[in-house]
JSON list of C-alpha atoms in Angstrom, two decimals:
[
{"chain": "A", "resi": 13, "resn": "UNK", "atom": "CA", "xyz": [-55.62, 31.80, -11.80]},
{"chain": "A", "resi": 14, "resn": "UNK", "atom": "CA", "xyz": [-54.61, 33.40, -8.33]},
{"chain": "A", "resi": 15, "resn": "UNK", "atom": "CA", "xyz": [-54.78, 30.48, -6.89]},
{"chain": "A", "resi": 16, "resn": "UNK", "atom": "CA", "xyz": [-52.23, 28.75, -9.53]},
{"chain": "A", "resi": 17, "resn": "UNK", "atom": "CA", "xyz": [-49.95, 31.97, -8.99]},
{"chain": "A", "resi": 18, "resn": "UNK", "atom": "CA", "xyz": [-50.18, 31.31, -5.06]},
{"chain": "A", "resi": 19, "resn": "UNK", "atom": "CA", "xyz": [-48.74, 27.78, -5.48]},
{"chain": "A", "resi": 20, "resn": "UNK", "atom": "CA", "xyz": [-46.02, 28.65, -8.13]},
{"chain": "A", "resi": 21, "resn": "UNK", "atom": "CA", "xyz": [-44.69, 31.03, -5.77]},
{"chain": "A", "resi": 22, "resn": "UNK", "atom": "CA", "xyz": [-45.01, 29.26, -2.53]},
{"chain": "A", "resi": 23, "resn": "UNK", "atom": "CA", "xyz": [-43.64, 25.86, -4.67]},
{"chain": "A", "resi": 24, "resn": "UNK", "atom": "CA", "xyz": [-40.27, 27.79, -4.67]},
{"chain": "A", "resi": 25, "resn": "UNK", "atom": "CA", "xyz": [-40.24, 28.59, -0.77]},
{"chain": "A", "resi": 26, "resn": "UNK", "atom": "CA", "xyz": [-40.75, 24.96, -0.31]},
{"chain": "A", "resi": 27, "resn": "UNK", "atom": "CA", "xyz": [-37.98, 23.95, -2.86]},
{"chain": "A", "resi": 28, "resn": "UNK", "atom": "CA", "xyz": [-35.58, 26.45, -2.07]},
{"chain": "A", "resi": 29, "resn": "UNK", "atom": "CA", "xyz": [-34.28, 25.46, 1.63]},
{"chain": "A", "resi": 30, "resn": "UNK", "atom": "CA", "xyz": [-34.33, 21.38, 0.39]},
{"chain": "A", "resi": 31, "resn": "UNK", "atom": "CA", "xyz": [-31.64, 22.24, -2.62]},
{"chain": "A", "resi": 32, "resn": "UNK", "atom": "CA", "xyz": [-30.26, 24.52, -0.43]},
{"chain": "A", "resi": 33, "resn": "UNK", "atom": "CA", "xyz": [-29.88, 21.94, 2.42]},
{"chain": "A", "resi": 34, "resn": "UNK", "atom": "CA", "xyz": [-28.72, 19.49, 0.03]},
{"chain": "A", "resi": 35, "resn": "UNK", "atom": "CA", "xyz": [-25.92, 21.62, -1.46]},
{"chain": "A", "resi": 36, "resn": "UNK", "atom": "CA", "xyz": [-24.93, 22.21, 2.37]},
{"chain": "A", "resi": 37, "resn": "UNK", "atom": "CA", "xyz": [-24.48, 18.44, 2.99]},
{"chain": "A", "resi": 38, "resn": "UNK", "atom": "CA", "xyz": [-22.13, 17.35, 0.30]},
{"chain": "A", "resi": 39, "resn": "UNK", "atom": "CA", "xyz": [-19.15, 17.99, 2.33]},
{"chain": "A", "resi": 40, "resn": "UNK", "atom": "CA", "xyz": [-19.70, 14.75, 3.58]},
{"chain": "A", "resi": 41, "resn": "UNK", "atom": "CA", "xyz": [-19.10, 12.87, 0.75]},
{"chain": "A", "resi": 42, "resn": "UNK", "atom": "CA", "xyz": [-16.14, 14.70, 0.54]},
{"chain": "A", "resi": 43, "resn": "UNK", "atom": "CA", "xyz": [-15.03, 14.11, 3.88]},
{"chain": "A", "resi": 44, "resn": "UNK", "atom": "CA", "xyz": [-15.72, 10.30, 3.13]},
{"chain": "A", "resi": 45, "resn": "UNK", "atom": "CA", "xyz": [-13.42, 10.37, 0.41]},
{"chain": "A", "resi": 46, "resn": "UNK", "atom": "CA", "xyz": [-10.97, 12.44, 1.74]},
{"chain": "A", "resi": 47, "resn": "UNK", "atom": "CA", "xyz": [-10.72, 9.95, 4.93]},
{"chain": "A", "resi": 48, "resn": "UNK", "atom": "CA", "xyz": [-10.57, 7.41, 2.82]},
{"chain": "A", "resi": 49, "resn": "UNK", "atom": "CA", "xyz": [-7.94, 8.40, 0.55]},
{"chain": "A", "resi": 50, "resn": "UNK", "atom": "CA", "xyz": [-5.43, 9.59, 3.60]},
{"chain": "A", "resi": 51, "resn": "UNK", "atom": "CA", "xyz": [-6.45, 5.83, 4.64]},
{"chain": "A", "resi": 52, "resn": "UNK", "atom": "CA", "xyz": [-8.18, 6.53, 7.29]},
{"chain": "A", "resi": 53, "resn": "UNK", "atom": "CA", "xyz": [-10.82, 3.75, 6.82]},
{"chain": "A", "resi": 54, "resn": "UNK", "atom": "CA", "xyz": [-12.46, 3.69, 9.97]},
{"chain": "A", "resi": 55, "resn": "UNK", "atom": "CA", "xyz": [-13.67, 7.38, 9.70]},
{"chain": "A", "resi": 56, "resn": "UNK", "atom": "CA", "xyz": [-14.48, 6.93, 6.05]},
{"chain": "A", "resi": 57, "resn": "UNK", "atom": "CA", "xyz": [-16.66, 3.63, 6.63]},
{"chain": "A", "resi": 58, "resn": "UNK", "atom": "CA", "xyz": [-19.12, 5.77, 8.83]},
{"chain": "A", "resi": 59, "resn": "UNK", "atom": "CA", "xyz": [-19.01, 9.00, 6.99]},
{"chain": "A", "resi": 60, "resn": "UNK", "atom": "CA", "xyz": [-19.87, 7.02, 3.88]},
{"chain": "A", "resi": 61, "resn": "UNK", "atom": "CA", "xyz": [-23.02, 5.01, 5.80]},
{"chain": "A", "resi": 62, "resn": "UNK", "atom": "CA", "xyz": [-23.87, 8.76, 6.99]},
{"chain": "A", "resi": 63, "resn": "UNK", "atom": "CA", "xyz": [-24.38, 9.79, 2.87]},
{"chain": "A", "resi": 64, "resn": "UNK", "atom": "CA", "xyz": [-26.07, 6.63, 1.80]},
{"chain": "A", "resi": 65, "resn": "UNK", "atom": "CA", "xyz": [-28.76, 7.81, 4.56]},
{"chain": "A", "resi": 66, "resn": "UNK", "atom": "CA", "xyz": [-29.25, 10.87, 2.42]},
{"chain": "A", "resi": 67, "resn": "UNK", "atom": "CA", "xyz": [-31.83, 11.31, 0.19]},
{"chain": "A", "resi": 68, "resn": "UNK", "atom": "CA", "xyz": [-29.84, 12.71, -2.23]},
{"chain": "A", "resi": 69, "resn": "UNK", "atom": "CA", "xyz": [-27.46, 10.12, -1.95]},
{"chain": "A", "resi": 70, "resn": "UNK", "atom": "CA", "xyz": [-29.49, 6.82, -1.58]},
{"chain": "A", "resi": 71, "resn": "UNK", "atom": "CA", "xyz": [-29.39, 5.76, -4.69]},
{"chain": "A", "resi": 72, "resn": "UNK", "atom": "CA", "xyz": [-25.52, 6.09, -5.83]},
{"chain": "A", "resi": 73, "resn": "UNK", "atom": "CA", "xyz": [-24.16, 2.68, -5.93]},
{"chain": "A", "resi": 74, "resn": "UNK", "atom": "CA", "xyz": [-20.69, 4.20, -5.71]},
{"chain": "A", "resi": 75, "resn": "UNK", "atom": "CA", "xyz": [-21.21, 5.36, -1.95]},
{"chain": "A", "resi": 76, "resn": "UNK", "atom": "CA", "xyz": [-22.80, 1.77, -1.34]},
{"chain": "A", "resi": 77, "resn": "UNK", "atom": "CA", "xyz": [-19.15, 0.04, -2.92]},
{"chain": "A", "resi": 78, "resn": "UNK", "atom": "CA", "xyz": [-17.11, 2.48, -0.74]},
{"chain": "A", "resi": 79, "resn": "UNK", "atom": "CA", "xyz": [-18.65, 1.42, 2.33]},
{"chain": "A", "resi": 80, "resn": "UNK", "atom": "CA", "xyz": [-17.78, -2.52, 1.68]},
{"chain": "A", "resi": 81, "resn": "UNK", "atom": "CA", "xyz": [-14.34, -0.69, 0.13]},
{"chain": "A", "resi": 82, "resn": "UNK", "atom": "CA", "xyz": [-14.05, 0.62, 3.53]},
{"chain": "A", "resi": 83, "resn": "UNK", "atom": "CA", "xyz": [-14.33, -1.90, 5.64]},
{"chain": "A", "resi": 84, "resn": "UNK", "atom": "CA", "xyz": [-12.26, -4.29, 3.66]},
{"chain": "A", "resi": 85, "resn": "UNK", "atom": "CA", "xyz": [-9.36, -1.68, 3.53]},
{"chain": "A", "resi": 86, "resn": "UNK", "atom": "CA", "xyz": [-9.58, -1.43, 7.59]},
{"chain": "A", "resi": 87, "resn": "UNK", "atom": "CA", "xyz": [-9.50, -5.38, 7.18]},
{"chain": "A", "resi": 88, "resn": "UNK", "atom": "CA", "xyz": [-6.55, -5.10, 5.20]},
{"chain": "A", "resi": 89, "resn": "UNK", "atom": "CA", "xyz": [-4.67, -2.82, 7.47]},
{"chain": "A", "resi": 90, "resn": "UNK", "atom": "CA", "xyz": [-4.47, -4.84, 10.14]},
{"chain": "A", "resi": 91, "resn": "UNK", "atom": "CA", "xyz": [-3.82, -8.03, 8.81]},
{"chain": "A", "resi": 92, "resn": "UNK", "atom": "CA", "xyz": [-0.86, -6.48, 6.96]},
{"chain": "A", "resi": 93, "resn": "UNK", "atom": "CA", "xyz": [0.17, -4.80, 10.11]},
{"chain": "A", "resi": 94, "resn": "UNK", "atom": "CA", "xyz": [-0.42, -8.41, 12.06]},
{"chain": "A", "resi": 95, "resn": "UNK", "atom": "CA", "xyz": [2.29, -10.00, 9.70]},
{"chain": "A", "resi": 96, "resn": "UNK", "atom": "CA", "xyz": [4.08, -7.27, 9.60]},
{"chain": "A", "resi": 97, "resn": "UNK", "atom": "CA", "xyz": [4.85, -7.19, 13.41]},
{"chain": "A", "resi": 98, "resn": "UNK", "atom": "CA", "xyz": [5.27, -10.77, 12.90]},
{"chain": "A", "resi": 99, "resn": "UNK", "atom": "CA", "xyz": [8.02, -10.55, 9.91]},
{"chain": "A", "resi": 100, "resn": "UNK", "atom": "CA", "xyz": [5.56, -13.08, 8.42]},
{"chain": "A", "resi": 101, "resn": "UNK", "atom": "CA", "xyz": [6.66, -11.07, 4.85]},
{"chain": "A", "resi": 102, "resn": "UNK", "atom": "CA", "xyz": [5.04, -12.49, 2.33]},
{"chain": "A", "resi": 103, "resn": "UNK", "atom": "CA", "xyz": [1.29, -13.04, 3.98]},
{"chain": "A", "resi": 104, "resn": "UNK", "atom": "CA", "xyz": [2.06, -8.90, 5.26]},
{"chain": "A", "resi": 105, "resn": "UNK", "atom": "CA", "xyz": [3.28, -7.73, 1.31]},
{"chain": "A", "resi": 106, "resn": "UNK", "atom": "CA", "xyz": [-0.17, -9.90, -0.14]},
{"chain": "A", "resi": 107, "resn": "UNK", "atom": "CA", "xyz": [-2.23, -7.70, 2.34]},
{"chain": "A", "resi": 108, "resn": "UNK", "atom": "CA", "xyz": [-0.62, -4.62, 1.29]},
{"chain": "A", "resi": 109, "resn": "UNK", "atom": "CA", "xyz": [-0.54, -5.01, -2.27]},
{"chain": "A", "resi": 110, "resn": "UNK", "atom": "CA", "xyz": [-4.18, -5.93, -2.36]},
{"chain": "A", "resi": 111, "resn": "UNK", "atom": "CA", "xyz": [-4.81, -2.45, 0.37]},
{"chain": "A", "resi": 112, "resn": "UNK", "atom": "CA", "xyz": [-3.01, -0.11, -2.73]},
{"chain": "A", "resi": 113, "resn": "UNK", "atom": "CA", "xyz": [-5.37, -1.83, -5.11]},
{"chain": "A", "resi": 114, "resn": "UNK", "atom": "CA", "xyz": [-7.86, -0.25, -3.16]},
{"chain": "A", "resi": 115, "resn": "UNK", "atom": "CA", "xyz": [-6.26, 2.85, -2.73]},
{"chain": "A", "resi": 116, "resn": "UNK", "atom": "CA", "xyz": [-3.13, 3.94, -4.36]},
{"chain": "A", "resi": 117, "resn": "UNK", "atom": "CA", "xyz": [-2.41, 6.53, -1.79]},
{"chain": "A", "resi": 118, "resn": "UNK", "atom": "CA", "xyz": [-2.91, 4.27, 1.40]},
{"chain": "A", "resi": 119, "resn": "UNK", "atom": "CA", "xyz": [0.31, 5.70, 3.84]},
{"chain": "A", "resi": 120, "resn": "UNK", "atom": "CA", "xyz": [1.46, 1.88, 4.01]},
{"chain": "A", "resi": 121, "resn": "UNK", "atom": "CA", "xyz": [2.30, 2.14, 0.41]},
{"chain": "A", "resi": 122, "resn": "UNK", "atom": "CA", "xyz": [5.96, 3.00, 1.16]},
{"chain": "A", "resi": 123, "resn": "UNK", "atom": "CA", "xyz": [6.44, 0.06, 3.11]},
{"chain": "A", "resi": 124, "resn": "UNK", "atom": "CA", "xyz": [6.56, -2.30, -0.01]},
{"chain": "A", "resi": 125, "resn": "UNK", "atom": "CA", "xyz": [9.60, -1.64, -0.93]},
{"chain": "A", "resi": 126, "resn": "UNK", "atom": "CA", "xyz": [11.02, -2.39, 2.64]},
{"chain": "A", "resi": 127, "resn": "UNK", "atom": "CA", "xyz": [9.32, -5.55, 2.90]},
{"chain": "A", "resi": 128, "resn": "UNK", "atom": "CA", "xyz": [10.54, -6.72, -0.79]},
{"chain": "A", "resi": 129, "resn": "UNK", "atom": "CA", "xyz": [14.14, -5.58, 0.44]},
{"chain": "A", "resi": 130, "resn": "UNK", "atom": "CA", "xyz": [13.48, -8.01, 3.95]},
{"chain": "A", "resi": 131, "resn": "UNK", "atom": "CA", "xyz": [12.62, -10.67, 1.54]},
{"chain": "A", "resi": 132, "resn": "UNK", "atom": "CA", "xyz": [15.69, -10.61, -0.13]},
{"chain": "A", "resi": 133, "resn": "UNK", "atom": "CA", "xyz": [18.01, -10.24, 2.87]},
{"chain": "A", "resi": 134, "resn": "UNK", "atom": "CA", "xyz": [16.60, -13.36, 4.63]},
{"chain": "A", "resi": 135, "resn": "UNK", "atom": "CA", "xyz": [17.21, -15.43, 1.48]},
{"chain": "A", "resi": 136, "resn": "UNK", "atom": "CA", "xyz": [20.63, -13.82, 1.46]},
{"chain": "A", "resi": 137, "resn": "UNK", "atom": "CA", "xyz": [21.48, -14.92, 5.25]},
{"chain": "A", "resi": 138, "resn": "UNK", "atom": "CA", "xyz": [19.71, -18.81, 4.44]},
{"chain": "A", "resi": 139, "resn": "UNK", "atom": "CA", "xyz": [22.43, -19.02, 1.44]},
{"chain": "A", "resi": 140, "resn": "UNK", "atom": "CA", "xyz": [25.15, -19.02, 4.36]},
{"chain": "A", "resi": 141, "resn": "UNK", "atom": "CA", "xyz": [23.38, -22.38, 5.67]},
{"chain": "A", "resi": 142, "resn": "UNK", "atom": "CA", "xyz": [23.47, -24.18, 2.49]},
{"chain": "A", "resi": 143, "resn": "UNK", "atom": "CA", "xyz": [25.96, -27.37, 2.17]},
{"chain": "A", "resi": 144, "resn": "UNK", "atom": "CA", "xyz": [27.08, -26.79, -1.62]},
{"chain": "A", "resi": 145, "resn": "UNK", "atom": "CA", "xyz": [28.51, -23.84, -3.15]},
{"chain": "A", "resi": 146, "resn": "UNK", "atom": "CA", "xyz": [26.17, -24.41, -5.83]},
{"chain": "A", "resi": 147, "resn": "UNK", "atom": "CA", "xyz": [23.17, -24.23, -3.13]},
{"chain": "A", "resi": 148, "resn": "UNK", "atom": "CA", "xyz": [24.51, -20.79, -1.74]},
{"chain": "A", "resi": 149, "resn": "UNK", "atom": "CA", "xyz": [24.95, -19.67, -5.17]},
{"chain": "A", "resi": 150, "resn": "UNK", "atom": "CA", "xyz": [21.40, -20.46, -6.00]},
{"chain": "A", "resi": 151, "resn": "UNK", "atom": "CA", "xyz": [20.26, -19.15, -2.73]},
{"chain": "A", "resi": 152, "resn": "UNK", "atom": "CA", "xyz": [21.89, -15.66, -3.34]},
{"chain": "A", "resi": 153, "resn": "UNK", "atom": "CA", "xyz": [20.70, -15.08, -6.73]},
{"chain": "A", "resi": 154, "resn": "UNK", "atom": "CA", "xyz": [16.98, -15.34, -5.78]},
{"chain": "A", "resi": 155, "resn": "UNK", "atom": "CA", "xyz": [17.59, -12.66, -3.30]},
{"chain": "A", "resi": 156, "resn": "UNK", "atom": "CA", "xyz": [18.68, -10.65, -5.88]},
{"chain": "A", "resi": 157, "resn": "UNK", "atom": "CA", "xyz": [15.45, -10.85, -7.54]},
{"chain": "A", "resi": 158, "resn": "UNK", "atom": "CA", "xyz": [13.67, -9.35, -4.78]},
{"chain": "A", "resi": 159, "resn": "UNK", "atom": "CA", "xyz": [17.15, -6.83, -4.32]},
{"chain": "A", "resi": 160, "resn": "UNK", "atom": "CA", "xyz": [15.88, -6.10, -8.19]},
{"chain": "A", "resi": 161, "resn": "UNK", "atom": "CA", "xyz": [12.04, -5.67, -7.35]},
{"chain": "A", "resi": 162, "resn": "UNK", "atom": "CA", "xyz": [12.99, -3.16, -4.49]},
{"chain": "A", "resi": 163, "resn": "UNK", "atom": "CA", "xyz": [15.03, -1.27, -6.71]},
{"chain": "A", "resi": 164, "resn": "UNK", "atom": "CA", "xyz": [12.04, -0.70, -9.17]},
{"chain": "A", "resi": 165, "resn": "UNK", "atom": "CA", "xyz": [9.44, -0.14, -6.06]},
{"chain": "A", "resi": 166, "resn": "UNK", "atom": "CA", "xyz": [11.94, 2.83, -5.08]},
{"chain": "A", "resi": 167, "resn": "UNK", "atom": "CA", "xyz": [14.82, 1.16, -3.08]},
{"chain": "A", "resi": 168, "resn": "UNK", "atom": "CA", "xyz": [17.19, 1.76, -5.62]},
{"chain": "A", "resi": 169, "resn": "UNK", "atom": "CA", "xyz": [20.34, 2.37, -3.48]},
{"chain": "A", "resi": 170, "resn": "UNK", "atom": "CA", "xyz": [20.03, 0.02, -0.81]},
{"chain": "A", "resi": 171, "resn": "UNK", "atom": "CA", "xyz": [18.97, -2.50, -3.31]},
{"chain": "A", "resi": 172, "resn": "UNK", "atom": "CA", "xyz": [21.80, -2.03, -5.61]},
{"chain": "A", "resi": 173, "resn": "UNK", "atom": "CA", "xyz": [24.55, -2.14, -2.22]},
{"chain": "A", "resi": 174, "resn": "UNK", "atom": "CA", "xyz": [22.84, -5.64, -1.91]},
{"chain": "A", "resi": 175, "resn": "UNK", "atom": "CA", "xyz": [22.77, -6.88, -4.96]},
{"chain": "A", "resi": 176, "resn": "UNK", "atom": "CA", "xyz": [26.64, -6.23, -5.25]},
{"chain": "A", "resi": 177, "resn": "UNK", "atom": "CA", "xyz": [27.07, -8.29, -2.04]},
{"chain": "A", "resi": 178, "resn": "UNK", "atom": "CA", "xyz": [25.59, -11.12, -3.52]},
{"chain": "A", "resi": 179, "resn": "UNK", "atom": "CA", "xyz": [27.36, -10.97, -6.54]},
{"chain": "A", "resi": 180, "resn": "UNK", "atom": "CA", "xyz": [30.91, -10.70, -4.36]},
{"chain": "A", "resi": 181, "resn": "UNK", "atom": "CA", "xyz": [29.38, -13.59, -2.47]},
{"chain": "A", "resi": 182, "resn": "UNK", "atom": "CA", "xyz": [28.67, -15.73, -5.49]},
{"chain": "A", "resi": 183, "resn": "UNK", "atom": "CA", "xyz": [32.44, -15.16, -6.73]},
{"chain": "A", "resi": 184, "resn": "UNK", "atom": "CA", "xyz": [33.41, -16.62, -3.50]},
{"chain": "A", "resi": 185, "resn": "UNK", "atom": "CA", "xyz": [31.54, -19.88, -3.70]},
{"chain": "A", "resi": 186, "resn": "UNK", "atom": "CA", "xyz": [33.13, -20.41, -7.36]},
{"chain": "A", "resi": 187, "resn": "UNK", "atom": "CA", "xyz": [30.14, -21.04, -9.10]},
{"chain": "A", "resi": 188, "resn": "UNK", "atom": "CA", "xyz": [30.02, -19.54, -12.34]},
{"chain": "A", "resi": 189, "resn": "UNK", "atom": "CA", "xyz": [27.52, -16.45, -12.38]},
{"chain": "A", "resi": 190, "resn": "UNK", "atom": "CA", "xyz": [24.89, -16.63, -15.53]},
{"chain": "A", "resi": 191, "resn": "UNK", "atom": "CA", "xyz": [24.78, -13.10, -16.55]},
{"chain": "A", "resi": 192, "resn": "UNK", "atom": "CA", "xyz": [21.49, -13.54, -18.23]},
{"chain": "A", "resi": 193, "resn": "UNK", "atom": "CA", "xyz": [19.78, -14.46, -15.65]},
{"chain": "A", "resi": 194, "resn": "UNK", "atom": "CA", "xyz": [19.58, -10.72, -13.79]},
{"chain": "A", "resi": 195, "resn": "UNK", "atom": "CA", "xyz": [18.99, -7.36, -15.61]},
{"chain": "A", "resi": 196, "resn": "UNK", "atom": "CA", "xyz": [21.41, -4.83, -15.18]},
{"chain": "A", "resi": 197, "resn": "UNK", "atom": "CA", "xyz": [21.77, -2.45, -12.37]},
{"chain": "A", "resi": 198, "resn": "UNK", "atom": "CA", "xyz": [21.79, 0.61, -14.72]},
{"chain": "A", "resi": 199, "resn": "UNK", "atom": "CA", "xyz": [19.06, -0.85, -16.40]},
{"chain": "A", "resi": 200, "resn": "UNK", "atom": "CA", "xyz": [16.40, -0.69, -13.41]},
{"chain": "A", "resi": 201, "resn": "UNK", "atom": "CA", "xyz": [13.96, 2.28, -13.81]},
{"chain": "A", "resi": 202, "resn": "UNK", "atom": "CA", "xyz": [11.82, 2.86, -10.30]},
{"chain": "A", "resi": 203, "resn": "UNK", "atom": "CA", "xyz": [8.68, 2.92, -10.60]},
{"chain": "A", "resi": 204, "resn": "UNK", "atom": "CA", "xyz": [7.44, 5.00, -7.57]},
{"chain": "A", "resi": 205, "resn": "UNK", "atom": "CA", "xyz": [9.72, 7.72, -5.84]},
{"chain": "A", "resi": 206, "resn": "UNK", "atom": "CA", "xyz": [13.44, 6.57, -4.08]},
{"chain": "A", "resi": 207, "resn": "UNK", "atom": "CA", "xyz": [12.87, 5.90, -0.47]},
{"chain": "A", "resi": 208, "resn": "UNK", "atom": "CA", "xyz": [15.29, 7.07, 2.11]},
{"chain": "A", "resi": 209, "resn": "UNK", "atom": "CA", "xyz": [16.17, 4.36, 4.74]},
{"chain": "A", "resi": 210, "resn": "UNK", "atom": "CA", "xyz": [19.60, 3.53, 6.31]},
{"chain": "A", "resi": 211, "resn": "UNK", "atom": "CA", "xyz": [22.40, 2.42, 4.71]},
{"chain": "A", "resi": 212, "resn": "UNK", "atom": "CA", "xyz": [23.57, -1.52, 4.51]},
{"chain": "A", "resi": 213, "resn": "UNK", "atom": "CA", "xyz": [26.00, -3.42, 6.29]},
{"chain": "A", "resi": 214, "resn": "UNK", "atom": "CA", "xyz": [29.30, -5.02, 5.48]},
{"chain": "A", "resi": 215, "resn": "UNK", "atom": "CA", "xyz": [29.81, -6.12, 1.19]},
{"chain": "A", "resi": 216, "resn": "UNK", "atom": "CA", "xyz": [29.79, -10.28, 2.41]},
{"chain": "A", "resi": 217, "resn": "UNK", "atom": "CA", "xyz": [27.12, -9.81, 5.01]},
{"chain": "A", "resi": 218, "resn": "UNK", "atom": "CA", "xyz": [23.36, -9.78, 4.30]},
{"chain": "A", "resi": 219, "resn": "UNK", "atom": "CA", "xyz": [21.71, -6.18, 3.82]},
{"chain": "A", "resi": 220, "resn": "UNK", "atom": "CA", "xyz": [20.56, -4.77, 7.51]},
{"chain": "A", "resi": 221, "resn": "UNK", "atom": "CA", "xyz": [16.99, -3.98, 6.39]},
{"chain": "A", "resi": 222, "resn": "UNK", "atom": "CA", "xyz": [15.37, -1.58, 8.84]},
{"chain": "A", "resi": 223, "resn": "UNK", "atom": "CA", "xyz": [11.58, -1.58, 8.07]},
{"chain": "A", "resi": 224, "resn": "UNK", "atom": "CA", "xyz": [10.07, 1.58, 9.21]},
{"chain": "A", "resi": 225, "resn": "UNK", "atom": "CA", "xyz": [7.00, 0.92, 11.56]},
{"chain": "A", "resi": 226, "resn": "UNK", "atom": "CA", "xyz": [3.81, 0.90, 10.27]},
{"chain": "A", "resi": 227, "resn": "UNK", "atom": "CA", "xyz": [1.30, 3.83, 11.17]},
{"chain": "A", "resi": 228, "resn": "UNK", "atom": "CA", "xyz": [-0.80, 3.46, 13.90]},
{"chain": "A", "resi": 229, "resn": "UNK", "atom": "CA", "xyz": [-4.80, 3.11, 12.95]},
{"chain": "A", "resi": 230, "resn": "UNK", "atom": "CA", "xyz": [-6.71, 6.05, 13.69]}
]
């Protein structure tokens, strides 16, 4: 009976300083995800392969996905910064749109709206190369679909300045303007907070889009 007394008691010694130490070391999954959501992959990757070497973490499959999650983020980043750099805009806002899927609060996020708005201002200056009216007309109004898309991703006045130089533009080429075919401009609702960015150019020349650098990697 001693004996079994002598065990129960030293039993709790023994367990005490491993739930202790485990307690201690779950900062570092908070870390992890803490790096990860300020987008700071590179530091997250390793602080998550440091966890999934814990005992007490071993078997969570979520630390496992966040590792690959990880990696593919820092993958992510730099191809979208790659085309970016490039103005290669549609391969650089496919990168960053499938980066936010990843995480929502990646620091790239903002540029979406500045690539959408670079989108529509090179289809606006290719409308002045067309050899019909009808061409430039057609030309302009799909850059006013991406003037309308960077409006709703938080563009709203730049966007709007644009859109109303494409619409002075059209009435210049004569071609009759289908209303229906564009929302209205008191209509569009942003979906993510107004960006600030600098303020367009002349009302018949394409929108001077100024997209902000991208951060550097840590």
């Amino acid at each position: 009976m001693k004996l079994l007394r002598f065990i129960a008691l030293n039993s709790w010694v023994i367990l005490l300083p491993i739930s202790s130490n485990a307690q201690s070391r779950a900062y570092l999954l908070d870390e992890a995800d803490t790096y990860f959501k300020a987008g700071r992959y590179f530091d997250a990757f390793f602080r998550y392969r440091e966890c999934a070497k814990l005992p007490e973490f071993e078997a969570s499959s979520q630390i496992t996905e966040q590792i690959k999650n990880s990696s593919h983020a820092l993958y992510l980043t730099q191809k979208f910064k790659d085309y970016f750099a490039l103005q290669r805009f549609q391969p650089a806002k496919e990168n960053l749109v499938e980066l936010i899927s990843l995480n929502a609060n990646d620091p790239n996020r903002g540029q979406l709206a500045h690539i959408t708005l670079a989108q529509g201002a090179e289809l606006q200056r290719l409308a002045w190369r067309q050899r019909t009216p009808a061409a430039t007309a057609d030309m302009l109004k799909r850059a006013m679909s991406f003037y309308y898309q960077a409006a709703k991703e938080g563009l709203m006045e730049e966007s709007v300045a644009a859109i109303k130089q494409c619409e002075a533009s059209i009435k210049d080429t004569k071609v009759p303007m289908d209303d229906t075919t564009q929302p209205n401009i008191e209509s569009i609702q942003p979906s993510v907070a107004p960006i600030v960015s600098p303020s367009v150019a002349h009302p018949r020349k394409p929108a001077e889009v100024i997209i902000n650098p991208a951060p550097k990697a840590n």
